XYZ file of C-alpha atoms in Angstrom:
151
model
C 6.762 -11.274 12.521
C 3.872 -13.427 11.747
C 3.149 -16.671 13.956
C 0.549 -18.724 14.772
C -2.277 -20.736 13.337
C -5.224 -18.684 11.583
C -8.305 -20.864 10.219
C -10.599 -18.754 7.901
C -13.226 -18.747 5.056
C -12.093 -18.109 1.215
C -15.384 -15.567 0.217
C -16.758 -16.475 -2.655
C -14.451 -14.568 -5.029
C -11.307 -16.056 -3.820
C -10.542 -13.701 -1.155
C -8.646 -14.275 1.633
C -9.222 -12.086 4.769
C -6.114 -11.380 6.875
C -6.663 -11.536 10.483
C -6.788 -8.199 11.994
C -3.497 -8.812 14.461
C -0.999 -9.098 11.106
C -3.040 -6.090 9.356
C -1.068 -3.129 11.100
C 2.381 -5.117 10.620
C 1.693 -5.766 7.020
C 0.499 -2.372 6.189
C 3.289 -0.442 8.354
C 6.043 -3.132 6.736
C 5.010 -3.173 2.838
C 1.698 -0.717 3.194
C -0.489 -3.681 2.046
C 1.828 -5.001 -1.230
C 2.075 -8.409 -0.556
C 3.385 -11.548 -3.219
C 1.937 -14.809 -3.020
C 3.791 -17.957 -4.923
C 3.572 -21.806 -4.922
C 5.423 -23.798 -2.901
C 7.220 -26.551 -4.451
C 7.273 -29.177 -2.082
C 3.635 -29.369 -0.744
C 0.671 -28.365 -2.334
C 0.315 -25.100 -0.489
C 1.126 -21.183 -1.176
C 3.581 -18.756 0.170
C 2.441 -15.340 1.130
C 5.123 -12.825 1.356
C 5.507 -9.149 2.385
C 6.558 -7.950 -1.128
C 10.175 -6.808 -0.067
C 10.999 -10.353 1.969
C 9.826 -11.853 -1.612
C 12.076 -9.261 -3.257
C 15.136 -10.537 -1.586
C 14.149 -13.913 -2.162
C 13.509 -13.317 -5.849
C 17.101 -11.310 -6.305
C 18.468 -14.658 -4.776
C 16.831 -16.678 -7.154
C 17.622 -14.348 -10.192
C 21.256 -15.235 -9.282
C 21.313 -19.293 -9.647
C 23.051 -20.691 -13.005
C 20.160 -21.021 -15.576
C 22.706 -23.603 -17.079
C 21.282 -25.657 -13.919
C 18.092 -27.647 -14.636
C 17.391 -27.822 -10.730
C 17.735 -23.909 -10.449
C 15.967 -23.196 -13.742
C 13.200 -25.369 -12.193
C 12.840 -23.761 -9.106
C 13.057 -20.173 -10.647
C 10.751 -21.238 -13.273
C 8.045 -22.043 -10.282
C 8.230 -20.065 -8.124
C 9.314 -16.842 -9.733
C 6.822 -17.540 -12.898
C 3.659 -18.269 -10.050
C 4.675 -14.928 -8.269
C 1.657 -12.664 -7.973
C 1.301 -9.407 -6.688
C -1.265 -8.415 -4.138
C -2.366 -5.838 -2.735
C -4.588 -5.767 0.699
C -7.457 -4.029 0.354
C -9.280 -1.680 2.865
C -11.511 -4.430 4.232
C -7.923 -6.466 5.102
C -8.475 -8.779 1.834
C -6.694 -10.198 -0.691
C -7.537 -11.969 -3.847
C -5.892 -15.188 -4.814
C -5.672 -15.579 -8.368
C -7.603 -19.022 -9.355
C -4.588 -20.796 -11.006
C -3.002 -20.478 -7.199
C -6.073 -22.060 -5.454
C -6.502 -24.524 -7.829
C -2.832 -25.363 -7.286
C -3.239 -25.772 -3.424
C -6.665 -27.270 -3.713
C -7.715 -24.151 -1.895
C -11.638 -24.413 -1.322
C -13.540 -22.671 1.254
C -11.911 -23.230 4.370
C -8.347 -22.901 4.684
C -5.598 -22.084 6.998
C -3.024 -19.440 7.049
C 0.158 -20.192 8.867
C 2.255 -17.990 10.511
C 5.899 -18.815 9.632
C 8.474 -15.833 10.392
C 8.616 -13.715 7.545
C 5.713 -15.106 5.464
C 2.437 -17.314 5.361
C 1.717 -20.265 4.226
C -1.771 -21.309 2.841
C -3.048 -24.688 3.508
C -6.208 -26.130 2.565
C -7.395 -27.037 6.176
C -7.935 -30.471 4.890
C -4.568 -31.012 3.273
C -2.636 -28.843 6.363
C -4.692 -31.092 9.174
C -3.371 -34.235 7.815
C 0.158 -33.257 7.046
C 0.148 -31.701 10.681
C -1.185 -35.393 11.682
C 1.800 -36.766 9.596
C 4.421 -34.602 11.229
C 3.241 -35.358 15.177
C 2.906 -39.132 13.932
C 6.746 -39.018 12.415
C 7.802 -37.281 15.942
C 6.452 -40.502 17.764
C 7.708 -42.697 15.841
C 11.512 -40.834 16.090
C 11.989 -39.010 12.551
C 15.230 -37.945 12.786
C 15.415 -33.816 13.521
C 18.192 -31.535 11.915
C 21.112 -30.839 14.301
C 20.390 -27.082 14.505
C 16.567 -27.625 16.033
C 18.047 -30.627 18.686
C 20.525 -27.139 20.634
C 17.223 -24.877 20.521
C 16.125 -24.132 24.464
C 12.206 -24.860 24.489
C-alpha cells in the first residue's frame, strides 16, 4: 500500500502533511484514523492505518506480561500509541513527546514501508540509509528469505 520515499516540512505546529498520492488510500482504508508509535530499535516513528495497528496491538496484548522482554515492548510501543486523525488539509499532528523522541525537527522523511510509515528525521534517515548501502559493500550478511526474491 504505501511505498516510496516522501521528504517534507514539519509546519510549525508539528504537523505532518501526507502526500496527496497516499491521501485517497488512507481515507478510503481507515477514513483518515491513523496511529502513530515509536519504534524501538531506531529513533524513528511508525505511522499506521489504525486497523493494521489494531491487529498489531491485539498481537501484542497477547505476549506473557510474566516476560520482561514482552512487557517491554508492549510497554513502548502500546503506551506511545497515539491516535490521529487526518485532517481536511491531509495533516496530521504529531504529539511533541513523539518528535522529541525521533529528533523530529523541520525536515523529515516519511517512508513508505507496506502497511505503514516510518518517520525519519532526514538527518538521522540519510545517514542510516548511508550505513545500510555502506554494510551492502562491505557484504553484511542478508536473511535467507530476501537472497530467493526475483529483482
Amino acid at each position: 500500500m504505501f511505498r516510496g520515499m516522501n521528504p517534507i516540512n514539519l509546519d510549525g505546529k508539528g504537523r505532518l502533511a501526507i502526500p496527496s498520492r497516499y491521501r485517497e488510500s488512507i481515507s478510503d482504508h481507515c477514513d483518515g484514523r491513523m496511529v502513530v508509535t515509536i519504534d524501538t530499535e531506531t529513533k524513528c516513528l511508525l505511522l499506521y492505518p489504525q486497523p493494521e495497528w489494531e491487529v498489531i496491538q491485539e498481537q501484542l496484548e497477547q505476549l506473557p506480561s510474566y516476560d520482561p522482554g514482552a512487557r517491554r515492548v508492549k510497554r513502548l510501543l502500546i503506551g506511545h500509541a497515539t491516535d490521529l486523525d487526518m485532517d481536511s488539509a491531509g495533516r496530521v499532528l504529531l504529539p511533541a513527546p513523539l518528535r522529541d523522541y525521533a529528533s523530529l525537527e523541520k525536515r523529515i522523511v516519511l517512508l513508505g514501508q507496506g502497511k505503514k510509515f516510518e518517520i525519519w528525521s532526514e538527518d538521522l534517515w540519510n545517514a542510516t540509509r548511508d550505513l545500510y548501502l555502506q554494510d551492502e559493500a562491505v557484504g553484511a550478511e542478508l536473511p535467507e528469505q530476501v537472497k530467493t526474491l526475483s529483482l
